[in-house]
Amino acid sequence: AAFSQDAKKPDEEWKVPARAAKKKNPTPADNKSIARGKTVYTKECQSCHGDTGRGDGPKAKEIEKHPGNLTDPKMWDQTDGALYYKTTEGKKPMPEFSKTLTDNERWDVVNYMRTLAPKPKKAEDKVAEKK
């Protein structure tokens, strides 16, 4: 198969320090937090990650890496601490938001991001369905 010049390179895994991944989210994922997170997402994240988090925002074509699909159920494999770390630290081309967003705003965005990906069914749920 021929590769097009503008094909995005697959992202190498973004490693998060274990201590950061274990960080607990101090912000309850209630409707208020999710609404605040959506406001911040719309302002700061949507241009690359897209309206629904698929990585298809208007600026996505301009950057060398795919922004990441936040609707992938694999997002649930990451802890809130890991998502918070990535939002805080950034990784080129994603900007670092530690200076532009407050801690609370970043936790609200994590809570909002959780609404974008369907939660994968647990193994025991699948077994129950088959009966």
Tab-separated table of C-alpha atoms in Angstrom:
chain	number	residue	atom	x	y	z
A	1	ALA	CA	0.000	0.000	0.000
A	2	ALA	CA	1.244	3.446	-0.843
A	3	PHE	CA	1.428	6.010	1.922
A	4	SER	CA	0.247	9.532	1.224
A	5	GLN	CA	2.585	12.367	2.093
A	6	ASP	CA	0.170	13.813	4.613
A	7	ALA	CA	-0.518	10.569	6.489
A	8	LYS	CA	-0.180	11.202	10.197
A	9	LYS	CA	2.455	9.234	12.056
A	10	PRO	CA	0.903	6.920	14.645
A	11	ASP	CA	1.555	8.342	18.072
A	12	GLU	CA	4.052	6.599	20.250
A	13	GLU	CA	2.642	5.854	23.682
A	14	TRP	CA	2.550	8.900	25.959
A	15	LYS	CA	4.072	7.684	29.197
A	16	VAL	CA	2.839	9.292	32.398
A	17	PRO	CA	4.872	9.044	35.620
A	18	ALA	CA	3.269	6.531	38.012
A	19	ARG	CA	2.963	9.165	40.745
A	20	ALA	CA	1.039	11.473	38.411
A	21	ALA	CA	-1.202	8.631	37.192
A	22	LYS	CA	-2.156	7.794	40.793
A	23	LYS	CA	-3.246	11.356	41.564
A	24	LYS	CA	-6.876	11.361	42.655
A	25	ASN	CA	-9.380	13.723	41.088
A	26	PRO	CA	-10.515	16.092	43.880
A	27	THR	CA	-13.421	17.408	41.774
A	28	PRO	CA	-16.648	15.410	41.799
A	29	ALA	CA	-17.806	14.645	38.240
A	30	ASP	CA	-21.167	16.312	38.759
A	31	ASN	CA	-23.175	18.265	36.195
A	32	LYS	CA	-21.632	21.588	37.296
A	33	SER	CA	-18.055	20.346	36.856
A	34	ILE	CA	-18.872	18.737	33.500
A	35	ALA	CA	-20.529	21.964	32.284
A	36	ARG	CA	-17.494	24.019	33.363
A	37	GLY	CA	-15.204	21.451	31.701
A	38	LYS	CA	-17.177	21.671	28.463
A	39	THR	CA	-16.802	25.473	28.451
A	40	VAL	CA	-13.024	25.192	28.887
A	41	TYR	CA	-12.835	22.357	26.324
A	42	THR	CA	-14.764	24.414	23.768
A	43	LYS	CA	-12.402	27.367	24.249
A	44	GLU	CA	-9.052	25.547	24.559
A	45	CYS	CA	-9.308	22.010	23.131
A	46	GLN	CA	-11.990	21.916	20.457
A	47	SER	CA	-9.899	23.495	17.686
A	48	CYS	CA	-7.726	20.353	17.541
A	49	HIS	CA	-9.724	17.624	19.312
A	50	GLY	CA	-13.009	18.560	17.578
A	51	ASP	CA	-16.600	19.133	18.679
A	52	THR	CA	-17.078	15.580	19.885
A	53	GLY	CA	-13.438	14.719	20.727
A	54	ARG	CA	-12.629	12.639	17.643
A	55	GLY	CA	-9.449	14.600	16.860
A	56	ASP	CA	-11.039	16.253	13.841
A	57	GLY	CA	-11.046	19.924	14.819
A	58	PRO	CA	-10.284	22.617	12.219
A	59	LYS	CA	-6.624	22.885	13.310
A	60	ALA	CA	-6.045	19.109	13.340
A	61	LYS	CA	-4.950	19.178	9.679
A	62	GLU	CA	-2.261	21.770	10.424
A	63	ILE	CA	-0.368	19.737	13.025
A	64	GLU	CA	2.010	16.866	12.369
A	65	LYS	CA	0.352	14.427	14.786
A	66	HIS	CA	-3.229	13.271	15.152
A	67	PRO	CA	-4.607	15.130	18.193
A	68	GLY	CA	-5.978	11.970	19.730
A	69	ASN	CA	-9.447	10.492	19.710
A	70	LEU	CA	-11.035	11.258	23.070
A	71	THR	CA	-14.098	9.160	22.147
A	72	ASP	CA	-12.127	5.895	22.108
A	73	PRO	CA	-13.265	3.594	24.958
A	74	LYS	CA	-9.528	3.005	25.601
A	75	MET	CA	-9.595	6.445	27.247
A	76	TRP	CA	-11.036	4.590	30.264
A	77	ASP	CA	-7.727	2.689	30.551
A	78	GLN	CA	-6.165	5.965	31.670
A	79	THR	CA	-6.647	7.287	35.178
A	80	ASP	CA	-7.999	10.758	35.873
A	81	GLY	CA	-4.498	11.562	37.161
A	82	ALA	CA	-2.957	10.571	33.811
A	83	LEU	CA	-5.415	12.728	31.851
A	84	TYR	CA	-4.817	15.613	34.253
A	85	TYR	CA	-1.045	15.219	33.827
A	86	LYS	CA	-1.308	15.274	30.034
A	87	THR	CA	-3.536	18.358	30.120
A	88	THR	CA	-1.163	20.056	32.556
A	89	GLU	CA	2.180	19.200	30.920
A	90	GLY	CA	1.219	19.017	27.256
A	91	LYS	CA	3.375	17.304	24.661
A	92	LYS	CA	4.230	18.919	21.376
A	93	PRO	CA	2.132	19.839	19.457
A	94	MET	CA	-0.354	19.888	22.364
A	95	PRO	CA	0.244	22.954	24.524
A	96	GLU	CA	0.902	22.813	28.220
A	97	PHE	CA	-2.041	24.244	30.168
A	98	SER	CA	-0.388	24.564	33.591
A	99	LYS	CA	-0.083	28.334	33.255
A	100	THR	CA	-3.253	29.124	31.289
A	101	LEU	CA	-5.783	26.979	33.161
A	102	THR	CA	-6.243	26.646	36.913
A	103	ASP	CA	-5.988	23.235	38.604
A	104	ASN	CA	-9.776	23.222	39.009
A	105	GLU	CA	-10.314	24.027	35.317
A	106	ARG	CA	-8.052	21.127	34.308
A	107	TRP	CA	-9.922	18.708	36.614
A	108	ASP	CA	-13.234	19.952	35.144
A	109	VAL	CA	-11.872	19.199	31.647
A	110	VAL	CA	-10.937	15.670	32.781
A	111	ASN	CA	-14.502	15.190	34.057
A	112	TYR	CA	-15.887	16.490	30.742
A	113	MET	CA	-13.511	14.273	28.707
A	114	ARG	CA	-14.981	11.269	30.522
A	115	THR	CA	-18.363	12.032	28.909
A	116	LEU	CA	-16.909	11.766	25.373
A	117	ALA	CA	-15.960	8.071	25.397
A	118	PRO	CA	-18.451	5.284	26.120
A	119	LYS	CA	-17.472	3.340	29.209
A	120	PRO	CA	-16.420	-0.162	28.110
A	121	LYS	CA	-18.574	-2.960	29.438
A	122	LYS	CA	-16.951	-4.984	32.180
A	123	ALA	CA	-16.321	-8.659	31.530
A	124	GLU	CA	-18.977	-9.665	34.104
A	125	ASP	CA	-21.573	-7.455	32.330
A	126	LYS	CA	-20.897	-9.274	29.038
A	127	VAL	CA	-21.299	-12.686	30.732
A	128	ALA	CA	-24.623	-11.614	32.254
A	129	GLU	CA	-25.887	-10.501	28.823
A	130	LYS	CA	-25.251	-13.927	27.263
A	131	LYS	CA	-27.517	-15.750	29.768
